[in-house]
Short mmCIF file of C-alpha atoms in Angstrom, two decimals:
data_model
loop_
_atom_site.label_atom_id
_atom_site.label_comp_id
_atom_site.label_asym_id
_atom_site.label_seq_id
_atom_site.Cartn_x
_atom_site.Cartn_y
_atom_site.Cartn_z
CA MET A 144 -8.20 -15.10 -19.26
CA GLY A 145 -7.97 -11.33 -19.05
CA ASN A 146 -11.00 -10.95 -21.35
CA VAL A 147 -13.38 -13.12 -19.33
CA PRO A 148 -15.92 -10.92 -17.51
CA ALA A 149 -16.01 -11.25 -13.77
CA CYS A 150 -19.08 -12.91 -12.23
CA ARG A 151 -20.96 -10.53 -10.00
CA VAL A 152 -21.43 -11.99 -6.56
CA PRO A 153 -25.07 -12.08 -5.43
CA VAL A 154 -25.83 -10.43 -2.11
CA THR A 155 -27.12 -13.25 0.07
CA PRO A 156 -28.45 -12.82 3.64
CA SER A 157 -25.11 -13.93 5.12
CA LEU A 158 -23.21 -11.49 2.90
CA GLU A 159 -25.65 -8.70 3.78
CA ALA A 160 -24.58 -9.06 7.42
CA LEU A 161 -20.90 -8.75 6.44
CA LEU A 162 -21.54 -5.69 4.25
CA ASN A 163 -23.47 -3.82 6.93
CA PRO A 164 -21.67 -4.38 10.21
CA GLU A 165 -22.70 -0.92 11.67
CA LEU A 166 -19.04 -0.35 12.41
CA PHE A 167 -19.48 3.36 12.30
CA LYS A 168 -22.60 5.54 12.17
CA LYS A 169 -21.02 8.85 11.22
CA GLU A 170 -21.28 10.25 14.73
CA PRO A 171 -18.67 12.94 15.46
CA LEU A 172 -15.39 11.67 16.89
CA PHE A 173 -14.54 15.05 18.49
CA THR A 174 -16.55 16.90 21.09
CA SER A 175 -15.12 20.20 19.86
CA PRO A 176 -12.96 21.35 16.93
CA LEU A 177 -9.34 20.18 16.76
CA LYS A 178 -6.72 22.91 17.22
CA PRO A 179 -3.26 23.06 15.68
CA PRO A 180 -0.52 22.09 18.17
CA GLN A 181 1.07 24.90 20.10
CA LYS A 182 4.71 25.66 19.54
CA GLY A 183 6.80 22.82 21.01
CA GLU A 184 3.82 20.41 21.34
CA LYS A 185 4.50 16.98 19.93
CA VAL A 186 2.25 14.14 18.79
CA HIS A 187 5.23 11.77 18.86
CA LEU A 188 8.36 12.31 20.97
CA LEU A 189 10.79 9.51 20.15
CA SER A 190 13.88 8.52 22.11
CA GLU A 191 17.10 7.57 20.41
CA GLU A 192 16.25 3.97 21.30
CA ASP A 193 12.84 4.29 19.61
CA VAL A 194 14.43 5.69 16.42
CA ASN A 195 17.05 2.95 16.27
CA ALA A 196 14.44 0.25 16.83
CA ILE A 197 12.40 1.48 13.87
CA ARG A 198 15.49 1.60 11.65
CA LYS A 199 16.56 -1.87 12.73
CA LEU A 200 13.18 -3.42 12.03
CA ARG A 201 13.01 -1.70 8.62
CA GLY A 202 16.52 -2.67 7.67
CA ALA A 203 16.20 -6.36 8.50
CA VAL A 204 15.29 -7.39 4.91
CA VAL A 205 14.89 -5.94 1.46
CA ASP A 206 11.64 -4.04 2.07
CA LEU A 207 8.85 -5.05 -0.30
CA HIS A 208 6.00 -3.27 1.45
CA PRO A 209 4.12 -0.98 -1.03
CA GLY A 210 6.01 2.27 -1.57
CA MET A 211 9.10 1.34 0.42
CA GLY A 212 11.30 1.28 -2.67
CA GLY A 213 13.14 -1.87 -1.50
CA VAL A 214 15.37 -0.10 0.99
CA THR A 215 15.16 1.88 4.20
CA PRO A 216 14.90 5.68 4.02
CA ASP A 217 18.44 6.26 5.30
CA LYS A 218 19.94 3.97 2.64
CA LEU A 219 17.77 5.62 -0.01
CA ILE A 220 18.93 9.09 1.06
CA ALA A 221 22.55 7.89 0.86
CA MET A 222 21.92 6.62 -2.69
CA ILE A 223 20.41 9.98 -3.67
CA LYS A 224 23.33 11.90 -2.15
CA SER A 225 25.74 9.73 -4.13
CA GLY A 226 24.16 11.11 -7.30
CA ILE A 227 21.57 8.41 -8.14
CA ARG A 228 18.43 10.31 -9.16
CA LEU A 229 16.24 7.28 -9.87
CA THR A 230 16.25 4.21 -7.66
CA SER A 231 12.98 2.43 -8.59
CA ILE A 232 10.46 2.18 -11.47
CA ASP A 233 6.91 0.90 -11.37
CA TYR A 234 5.61 -0.51 -14.64
CA MET A 235 1.84 -0.63 -14.80
CA MET A 236 2.08 -3.38 -17.40
CA THR A 237 -1.65 -3.60 -18.08
CA ARG A 238 -5.02 -2.33 -16.93
CA GLY A 239 -6.45 -5.72 -17.69
CA CYS A 240 -7.40 -7.79 -14.64
CA ASN A 241 -9.16 -11.04 -13.85
CA PHE A 242 -10.85 -9.23 -10.91
CA GLU A 243 -12.96 -6.06 -10.70
CA CYS A 244 -12.40 -4.81 -7.18
CA THR A 245 -14.97 -2.52 -5.62
CA TRP A 246 -12.23 -0.02 -4.50
CA CYS A 247 -9.85 -0.21 -7.51
CA PHE A 248 -8.11 3.16 -7.95
CA ALA A 249 -7.06 2.29 -11.55
CA GLY A 250 -10.43 1.19 -12.92
CA SER A 251 -8.88 -2.14 -13.90
CA GLY A 252 -10.99 -5.04 -15.05
CA PRO A 253 -11.44 -7.91 -17.52
CA LEU A 254 -12.38 -5.63 -20.41
CA GLN A 255 -9.58 -3.09 -20.12
CA LYS A 256 -7.07 -3.13 -23.01
CA GLU A 257 -4.28 -0.64 -22.17
CA TYR A 258 -0.82 -2.13 -21.81
CA LEU A 259 2.89 -1.12 -22.08
CA PRO A 260 4.49 -2.63 -25.20
CA PHE A 261 7.38 -5.00 -24.60
CA GLN A 262 9.77 -3.06 -26.80
CA LYS A 263 9.08 0.13 -24.86
CA LEU A 264 9.70 -1.69 -21.56
CA ALA A 265 12.96 -3.03 -22.97
CA SER A 266 14.29 0.36 -24.06
CA ILE A 267 13.31 2.01 -20.80
CA THR A 268 14.93 -0.81 -18.80
CA GLN A 269 18.19 -0.24 -20.74
CA GLU A 270 18.15 3.42 -19.69
CA ALA A 271 17.21 2.49 -16.15
CA ALA A 272 20.26 0.29 -15.74
CA LYS A 273 22.52 3.21 -16.73
CA LEU A 274 20.75 5.53 -14.32
CA GLY A 275 21.18 3.30 -11.22
CA VAL A 276 17.72 1.84 -10.82
CA THR A 277 17.82 -1.17 -8.45
CA LEU A 278 14.14 -2.06 -8.05
CA PHE A 279 11.40 -2.80 -10.64
CA ILE A 280 7.82 -3.09 -9.50
CA LEU A 281 5.51 -4.81 -11.95
CA THR A 282 1.84 -3.87 -11.43
CA GLY A 283 -1.51 -3.84 -13.16
CA GLY A 284 -4.36 -4.64 -13.24
CA GLU A 285 -3.10 -8.14 -12.87
CA PRO A 286 0.45 -8.51 -14.25
CA LEU A 287 -0.08 -12.22 -15.12
CA VAL A 288 -2.73 -11.26 -17.72
CA TYR A 289 -0.22 -8.95 -19.44
CA ARG A 290 -0.23 -9.57 -23.19
CA ASP A 291 1.59 -7.79 -26.01
CA PRO A 292 0.34 -9.05 -29.44
CA ALA A 293 3.77 -8.31 -30.87
CA LEU A 294 5.16 -11.20 -28.78
CA GLY A 295 2.84 -13.68 -30.49
CA GLN A 296 0.60 -16.28 -28.94
CA GLN A 297 0.98 -16.84 -25.21
CA LYS A 298 2.23 -20.23 -24.08
CA GLY A 299 -0.04 -20.37 -21.06
CA ILE A 300 -1.02 -17.74 -18.47
CA GLY A 301 1.83 -15.43 -17.53
CA ASP A 302 4.03 -16.24 -20.53
CA HIS A 303 4.37 -12.60 -21.71
CA PHE A 304 4.79 -11.45 -18.11
CA PHE A 305 7.75 -13.76 -17.56
CA ARG A 306 9.30 -12.56 -20.85
CA VAL A 307 9.40 -9.07 -19.31
CA VAL A 308 10.95 -10.51 -16.09
CA LYS A 309 13.62 -12.32 -18.17
CA MET A 310 14.30 -9.15 -20.18
CA ILE A 311 14.94 -7.13 -17.01
CA ARG A 312 17.21 -9.85 -15.61
CA ASP A 313 19.13 -10.23 -18.89
CA THR A 314 19.48 -6.45 -19.37
CA TYR A 315 21.09 -6.11 -15.97
CA SER A 316 23.26 -9.23 -16.03
CA GLN A 317 24.70 -8.24 -19.40
CA GLN A 318 26.02 -5.09 -17.72
CA GLY A 319 27.27 -6.91 -14.65
CA LEU A 320 24.42 -5.48 -12.57
CA SER A 321 21.49 -6.87 -10.62
CA ALA A 322 18.03 -5.55 -9.78
CA LYS A 323 15.26 -6.73 -7.46
CA ILE A 324 11.87 -7.41 -9.02
CA LEU A 325 8.63 -7.08 -7.08
CA THR A 326 5.19 -7.75 -8.49
CA PHE A 327 1.70 -7.01 -7.25
CA ASP A 328 -0.48 -10.04 -7.79
CA ASP A 329 -3.98 -11.05 -6.78
CA VAL A 330 -2.88 -14.70 -6.35
CA ALA A 331 -5.87 -16.31 -8.07
CA LEU A 332 -3.92 -17.15 -11.26
CA ILE A 333 -0.88 -18.62 -9.49
CA SER A 334 -0.60 -22.24 -10.51
CA PRO A 335 2.14 -24.56 -9.21
CA GLU A 336 4.10 -23.86 -12.41
CA ILE A 337 3.78 -20.08 -12.05
CA ALA A 338 4.75 -20.30 -8.35
CA LYS A 339 7.90 -22.17 -9.32
CA ARG A 340 8.83 -19.62 -11.98
CA PHE A 341 8.35 -16.83 -9.44
CA ALA A 342 10.69 -18.71 -7.11
CA GLU A 343 13.31 -19.32 -9.81
CA TYR A 344 13.51 -15.60 -10.51
CA GLU A 345 13.34 -14.84 -6.73
CA ILE A 346 10.52 -12.38 -7.38
CA GLY A 347 9.16 -10.61 -4.33
CA LEU A 348 5.36 -10.64 -4.20
CA CYS A 349 2.87 -8.12 -2.87
CA THR A 350 -0.37 -10.05 -2.95
CA LYS A 351 -4.08 -9.49 -2.35
CA GLY A 352 -5.81 -10.77 0.79
CA ASP A 353 -8.51 -8.71 2.48
CA THR A 354 -10.44 -11.17 4.55
CA LEU A 355 -10.80 -14.86 5.49
CA ALA A 356 -14.54 -14.69 4.87
CA PRO A 357 -14.95 -16.40 1.43
CA GLU A 358 -18.23 -14.73 0.49
CA LEU A 359 -16.97 -11.28 1.42
CA GLN A 360 -13.68 -11.67 -0.52
CA ASP A 361 -15.65 -12.81 -3.54
CA TYR A 362 -17.88 -9.79 -3.31
CA LYS A 363 -14.97 -7.37 -2.96
CA VAL A 364 -13.36 -8.60 -6.20
CA ASN A 365 -16.68 -9.25 -8.00
CA GLN A 366 -15.98 -12.85 -8.81
CA VAL A 367 -17.69 -16.03 -7.54
CA GLY A 368 -15.12 -18.49 -6.19
CA ALA A 369 -12.32 -15.90 -6.01
CA PHE A 370 -11.45 -16.73 -2.37
CA ASP A 371 -10.94 -20.40 -3.15
CA LYS A 372 -8.73 -19.56 -6.15
CA MET A 373 -6.67 -17.20 -4.01
CA GLN A 374 -6.18 -19.82 -1.28
CA ARG A 375 -4.99 -22.31 -3.90
CA GLY A 376 -2.59 -19.68 -5.19
CA TYR A 377 -1.17 -19.18 -1.66
CA LYS A 378 -0.74 -22.91 -1.23
CA ASN A 379 1.17 -23.07 -4.48
CA LEU A 380 3.46 -20.25 -3.32
CA VAL A 381 4.13 -21.99 0.00
CA ASP A 382 4.86 -25.26 -1.82
CA ALA A 383 7.39 -23.34 -3.97
CA GLY A 384 9.18 -22.08 -0.84
CA TYR A 385 7.54 -18.69 -0.22
CA GLY A 386 7.18 -17.90 3.47
CA ARG A 387 10.02 -20.35 4.36
CA ASP A 388 12.94 -19.39 2.15
CA PRO A 389 14.17 -15.90 3.26
CA ARG A 390 14.90 -15.08 -0.39
CA LEU A 391 11.27 -15.70 -1.34
CA ARG A 392 9.06 -13.11 0.40
CA VAL A 393 5.37 -12.39 0.24
CA VAL A 394 3.74 -9.26 1.57
CA VAL A 395 0.00 -9.71 1.86
CA ASN A 396 -1.66 -6.33 1.07
CA SER A 397 -5.05 -5.94 2.83
CA VAL A 398 -7.50 -3.13 2.17
CA LEU A 399 -9.08 -2.00 5.45
CA ASP A 400 -12.65 -0.75 5.31
CA HIS A 401 -15.92 -1.12 7.23
CA THR A 402 -16.43 -4.64 5.91
CA THR A 403 -12.91 -6.05 6.46
CA PHE A 404 -12.22 -4.44 9.86
CA ASP A 405 -13.83 -7.11 12.04
CA GLY A 406 -11.82 -9.94 10.50
CA MET A 407 -8.39 -8.21 10.26
CA LEU A 408 -6.96 -9.78 13.42
CA ASP A 409 -7.67 -13.33 12.24
CA LEU A 410 -6.31 -12.48 8.81
CA HIS A 411 -3.16 -11.08 10.42
CA LEU A 412 -2.60 -14.30 12.37
CA TRP A 413 -3.01 -16.36 9.18
CA VAL A 414 -0.56 -14.12 7.29
CA MET A 415 2.10 -14.37 10.03
CA GLU A 416 1.65 -18.07 10.58
CA ASN A 417 2.40 -18.65 6.92
CA GLY A 418 5.66 -16.75 7.21
CA PHE A 419 4.40 -13.79 5.17
CA ASP A 420 4.54 -10.08 5.94
CA HIS A 421 1.34 -8.01 6.39
CA SER A 422 0.66 -4.61 4.82
CA ILE A 423 -2.64 -2.86 5.62
CA VAL A 424 -4.09 -0.06 3.47
CA PRO A 425 -6.94 1.90 5.05
CA VAL A 426 -9.39 2.74 2.23
CA HIS A 427 -9.76 6.39 1.21
CA TYR A 428 -11.63 8.54 -1.34
CA CYS A 429 -9.90 7.33 -4.49
CA GLY A 430 -11.03 5.54 -7.63
CA ASN A 431 -14.07 3.32 -7.03
CA ALA A 432 -13.84 3.75 -3.22
CA GLU A 433 -15.93 6.92 -3.26
CA ASN A 434 -19.19 5.18 -2.72
CA GLU A 435 -20.10 2.72 -0.01
CA ASP A 436 -16.53 1.70 0.84
CA GLN A 437 -15.46 5.11 2.12
CA GLU A 438 -18.87 6.56 2.89
CA ALA A 439 -19.07 3.99 5.67
CA GLY A 440 -15.31 3.81 6.08
CA VAL A 441 -12.79 3.59 8.88
CA HIS A 442 -11.26 6.60 10.52
CA SER A 443 -8.07 7.43 12.52
CA PRO A 444 -9.25 5.87 15.80
CA HIS A 445 -10.02 2.54 14.07
CA VAL A 446 -6.51 2.49 12.55
CA LYS A 447 -4.90 3.38 15.97
CA VAL A 448 -6.74 0.62 17.82
CA LEU A 449 -6.04 -1.94 15.10
CA TYR A 450 -2.30 -1.19 15.06
CA ASP A 451 -2.15 -1.23 18.87
CA VAL A 452 -3.73 -4.66 18.97
CA LEU A 453 -1.57 -5.99 16.11
CA SER A 454 1.56 -4.92 17.90
CA GLU A 455 0.40 -6.81 21.01
CA ILE A 456 -0.26 -9.89 18.93
CA ASP A 457 3.11 -9.71 17.22
CA ARG A 458 4.90 -9.33 20.57
CA LYS A 459 3.03 -12.13 22.37
CA ARG A 460 2.64 -14.59 19.54
CA PHE A 461 5.55 -13.94 17.17
CA GLY A 462 8.21 -12.18 19.29
CA ILE A 463 8.25 -9.07 17.11
CA GLU A 464 8.53 -5.81 19.03
CA TRP A 465 7.15 -2.63 17.47
CA LYS A 466 5.34 0.46 18.81
CA PRO A 467 2.66 1.73 16.45
CA TRP A 468 3.10 5.38 15.55
CA SER A 469 2.79 5.89 11.80
CA ALA A 470 0.02 5.45 9.22
CA PHE A 471 1.52 2.12 8.16
CA PRO A 472 1.99 -1.15 10.14
CA TYR A 473 5.47 -1.56 11.60
CA ASN A 474 5.98 2.20 11.12
CA LYS A 475 6.71 1.74 7.42
CA THR A 476 6.69 4.77 5.21
CA CYS A 477 6.36 5.52 1.49
CA ASN A 478 9.69 6.29 -0.23
CA ARG A 479 8.46 6.39 -3.81
CA ASN A 480 8.29 10.18 -4.01
CA ARG A 481 11.92 10.63 -2.97
CA SER A 482 13.46 8.90 -6.00
CA GLY A 483 11.03 6.63 -7.81
CA ILE A 484 8.55 6.96 -10.70
CA HIS A 485 5.49 5.12 -11.86
CA ILE A 486 4.71 4.53 -15.59
CA ARG A 487 1.02 3.98 -16.20
CA ALA A 488 -0.43 1.68 -18.84
CA ASN A 489 -1.29 4.74 -20.97
CA GLY A 490 2.35 5.81 -20.91
CA ASP A 491 2.11 8.69 -18.38
CA VAL A 492 5.15 9.04 -16.11
CA THR A 493 3.84 9.93 -12.67
CA ALA A 494 4.95 10.29 -9.06
CA CYS A 495 3.15 7.12 -7.93
CA SER A 496 0.47 4.67 -8.99
CA GLU A 497 -2.38 6.72 -7.43
CA SER A 498 -1.12 10.28 -7.75
CA PRO A 499 -3.52 12.78 -9.31
CA GLY A 500 -3.19 12.48 -13.12
CA PRO A 501 -3.18 15.16 -15.80
CA GLU A 502 -7.02 15.17 -15.86
CA LEU A 503 -6.88 16.65 -12.33
CA THR A 504 -3.60 18.48 -12.23
CA GLY A 505 -0.55 18.45 -14.48
CA ARG A 506 1.94 18.91 -11.63
CA TYR A 507 2.42 15.21 -10.96
CA THR A 508 2.83 13.93 -14.55
CA PHE A 509 6.36 14.19 -16.03
CA GLY A 510 5.96 13.05 -19.59
CA ASN A 511 4.61 10.14 -21.62
CA ILE A 512 6.70 7.28 -22.95
CA PHE A 513 4.81 7.35 -26.26
CA ALA A 514 5.66 10.97 -26.94
CA PRO A 515 8.22 11.62 -29.72
CA GLY A 516 11.77 11.76 -28.42
CA PHE A 517 10.92 10.42 -24.95
CA SER A 518 13.96 9.70 -22.82
CA LEU A 519 13.99 8.44 -19.24
CA GLU A 520 17.14 10.37 -18.61
CA LYS A 521 15.49 13.60 -19.77
CA VAL A 522 12.63 12.97 -17.32
CA VAL A 523 14.96 12.32 -14.43
CA LYS A 524 17.08 15.41 -15.11
CA ASP A 525 14.12 17.64 -15.91
CA GLU A 526 13.59 20.62 -13.64
CA LYS A 527 9.91 19.76 -13.23
CA LEU A 528 10.60 16.50 -11.48
CA GLU A 529 13.36 18.06 -9.37
CA ALA A 530 11.05 20.95 -8.40
CA TYR A 531 8.31 18.49 -7.46
CA ARG A 532 10.64 16.49 -5.21
CA GLU A 533 11.81 19.63 -3.48
CA GLU A 534 8.20 20.78 -3.00
CA PHE A 535 7.37 17.34 -1.58
CA LYS A 536 10.13 17.66 1.03
CA ARG A 537 8.66 20.92 2.24
CA GLY A 538 5.02 19.82 2.21
CA TYR A 539 4.51 20.08 5.96
CA GLY A 540 1.03 19.82 7.32
CA THR A 541 -0.65 22.09 9.91
CA PHE A 542 -1.65 19.54 12.57
CA VAL A 543 0.27 16.24 12.75
CA CYS A 544 2.72 16.02 9.85
CA SER A 545 5.81 18.15 10.23
CA PRO A 546 9.26 17.80 11.83
CA GLU A 547 8.22 20.24 14.57
CA VAL A 548 5.23 18.15 15.60
CA CYS A 549 6.23 14.55 14.84
CA ASP A 550 9.64 12.98 15.54
CA LEU A 551 9.01 10.36 12.87
CA TYR A 552 9.11 13.24 10.37
CA ALA A 553 12.06 14.88 12.11
CA HIS A 554 14.15 11.70 11.87
CA ASP A 555 13.25 10.96 8.22
CA LEU A 556 11.15 8.01 9.30
CA CYS A 557 7.97 9.43 7.68
CA LEU A 558 7.16 12.22 5.26
CA GLY A 559 3.46 12.61 5.99
CA GLY A 560 2.15 9.14 5.51
CA CYS A 561 0.40 8.31 2.22
CA ALA A 562 0.49 11.28 -0.16
CA THR A 563 -2.43 9.90 -2.19
CA ARG A 564 -4.66 9.80 0.86
CA SER A 565 -3.69 13.41 1.59
CA ALA A 566 -4.70 14.35 -1.97
CA TYR A 567 -8.09 12.69 -2.05
CA SER A 568 -9.13 12.67 1.60
CA LYS A 569 -8.84 14.90 4.65
CA ILE A 570 -9.85 15.22 8.29
CA ASP A 571 -12.88 17.34 9.12
CA ILE A 572 -11.40 19.14 12.10
CA GLN A 573 -14.91 19.87 13.45
CA THR A 574 -15.92 16.19 13.69
CA GLY A 575 -12.77 14.11 13.24
CA LEU A 576 -14.31 12.24 10.31
CA VAL A 577 -12.49 11.53 7.06
CA VAL A 578 -14.15 13.44 4.25
CA LYS A 579 -13.46 13.99 0.56
CA ASN A 580 -10.72 16.47 -0.26
CA GLU A 581 -11.13 18.70 -3.33
CA ASN A 582 -7.60 20.15 -3.13
CA PHE A 583 -5.54 17.52 -4.98
CA HIS A 584 -2.39 19.60 -4.46
CA ASN A 585 -2.36 18.39 -0.90
CA TYR A 586 -0.53 15.50 -2.54
CA SER A 587 2.58 17.66 -2.14
CA GLU A 588 1.42 20.75 -0.26
CA LYS A 589 0.36 20.63 3.43
CA ARG A 590 0.44 16.84 3.19
CA GLU A 591 -1.28 15.07 6.07
CA ASP A 592 -2.53 11.48 5.92
CA PRO A 593 -6.05 11.52 7.40
CA LEU A 594 -5.81 7.87 8.40
CA CYS A 595 -2.72 8.35 10.58
CA PRO A 596 -3.19 7.42 14.27
CA ALA A 597 -1.53 10.76 15.18
CA TRP A 598 -4.85 12.57 14.66
CA THR A 599 -6.36 10.48 17.42
CA LEU A 600 -3.38 11.11 19.72
CA LEU A 601 -3.67 14.87 19.22
CA ALA A 602 -7.39 14.80 19.90
CA MET A 603 -6.72 12.81 23.10
CA ARG A 604 -4.16 15.37 24.31
CA GLN A 605 -6.59 18.18 23.64
CA GLY A 606 -9.30 16.25 25.57
CA ILE A 607 -11.75 16.33 22.63
CA LEU A 608 -11.90 12.63 21.63
CA ARG A 609 -15.30 11.10 22.32
CA GLU A 610 -15.26 9.31 25.65
CA GLY A 611 -15.02 5.52 25.50
CA LEU A 612 -14.54 5.48 21.73
CA LEU A 613 -11.17 3.65 21.70
CA ASP A 614 -12.21 1.07 24.27
CA ASN A 615 -15.43 0.39 22.33
CA ILE A 616 -13.53 -0.08 19.06
CA ARG A 617 -11.00 -2.37 20.85
CA HIS A 618 -13.69 -4.48 22.45
CA ARG A 619 -15.41 -4.89 19.10
CA ILE A 620 -12.42 -6.03 17.08
CA ILE A 621 -11.17 -8.43 19.78
CA SER A 622 -14.59 -9.88 20.52
CA ARG A 623 -15.20 -10.60 16.80
CA SER A 624 -11.94 -12.54 16.46
CA THR A 625 -12.27 -16.31 16.51
CA ARG A 626 -8.49 -16.77 17.05
CA LEU A 627 -7.56 -14.62 20.11
CA LYS A 628 -9.28 -16.48 22.91
CA ASP A 629 -6.01 -18.10 23.99
CA LEU A 630 -3.89 -14.92 23.88
CA GLU A 631 -3.48 -13.79 27.46
CA GLY A 632 -4.34 -10.22 28.43
CA MET A 633 -5.92 -9.09 25.13
CA GLU A 634 -8.98 -7.64 26.83
CA HIS A 635 -7.20 -5.03 28.94
CA SER A 636 -7.89 -1.41 28.22
CA ILE A 637 -5.98 0.37 25.50
CA PRO A 638 -3.03 2.42 26.77
CA CYS A 639 -3.20 6.19 26.50
#
């Protein structure tokens, strides 16, 4: 299945309207240049009650949102202080994929061949158990198309993938240990049998779902009929207990760009009504997203308005209270850089799945599993990784991301949003627009996520945000929803 070329979706008149919604015309967001905050000026001033509310919401379940590392930051910090230097490992099992997404950072697709051999995964997992790793994240490409010829002929889709899952489980159980397994999956290949196997192993799922518009979803993954396949996959997961059994969790991961923005509210309602969690990733200049996806992309005000509306929906419809502050829904944060690593399909050991690789800078690559004498323990104890993590802690930004300016940062609730977005994208302080960043070392130095709502708040406080911008964005996204007509009070102006 992984070698079948994706079918390019033709651009029909109806799809043309979805691809060109005139969401944003590159007009400046600021009426004058943004200035750094003055000493003592805050973008977020949190009360003790606010801080405790965020921690409580994060700590309610094992956190499977991308980058969360399975646990809340305070628990993770406690693990690190106890001497555990590595808490999670991502295995990019394969670059092969049944889809060919327009924004794919990894360049995955049906013709890609790179994969991590089973025996290498087994030996690294043995080391990981001794080092205290408690979370494995299996990614791709599409993990279900993973194939290692050394394992012989596959007995159906996903056979070699589940051999890796069993290996991890067996390795840990033999030592009287346990580990959580999360996999990223595009859902289209999940049959009833695969859904049942996921459930048997209690695998957490981070799945693809960008829009409820079938033609647009097909276009985004470059495959005709993809939306229908994905919907069948979700049905199979629900039938297997996902979304109902608290042990079986699904986080739907949605890429937010100029084409998916209008439908994000309706998608959120669908996600929540199925008992899933919702993770939203604003697109940035990375991988294939450097062309039309980001050139006509969303910006900080769009993210702020979207999160404000989502928090209203969650409160009124689902009884979930949260105040939107950070660059992630529910004020999540990325923990991977504190104590996790990512192993790419080519063997490179990196800080995270999208961190700048050795072709851009060698600072965020810490070895290669195919190198002679490779040892996971050596990597973890190496001064280079330790120095990087220390640098990451001190990577304060100039405008919105530092403990002096943001209480999320001060209380270890955020460390600058998404480091990858800071590396590849930045705010043009003259206009407020997200532009391409050429300084990839902003991954760890002066790290500031350009899609964080805090930029908009700072501009509002300095009186330079374009008048009426937030209300116009809010009116647009609510008016284009087909599901919010019965939700009382959704048309009132956005609070400042």
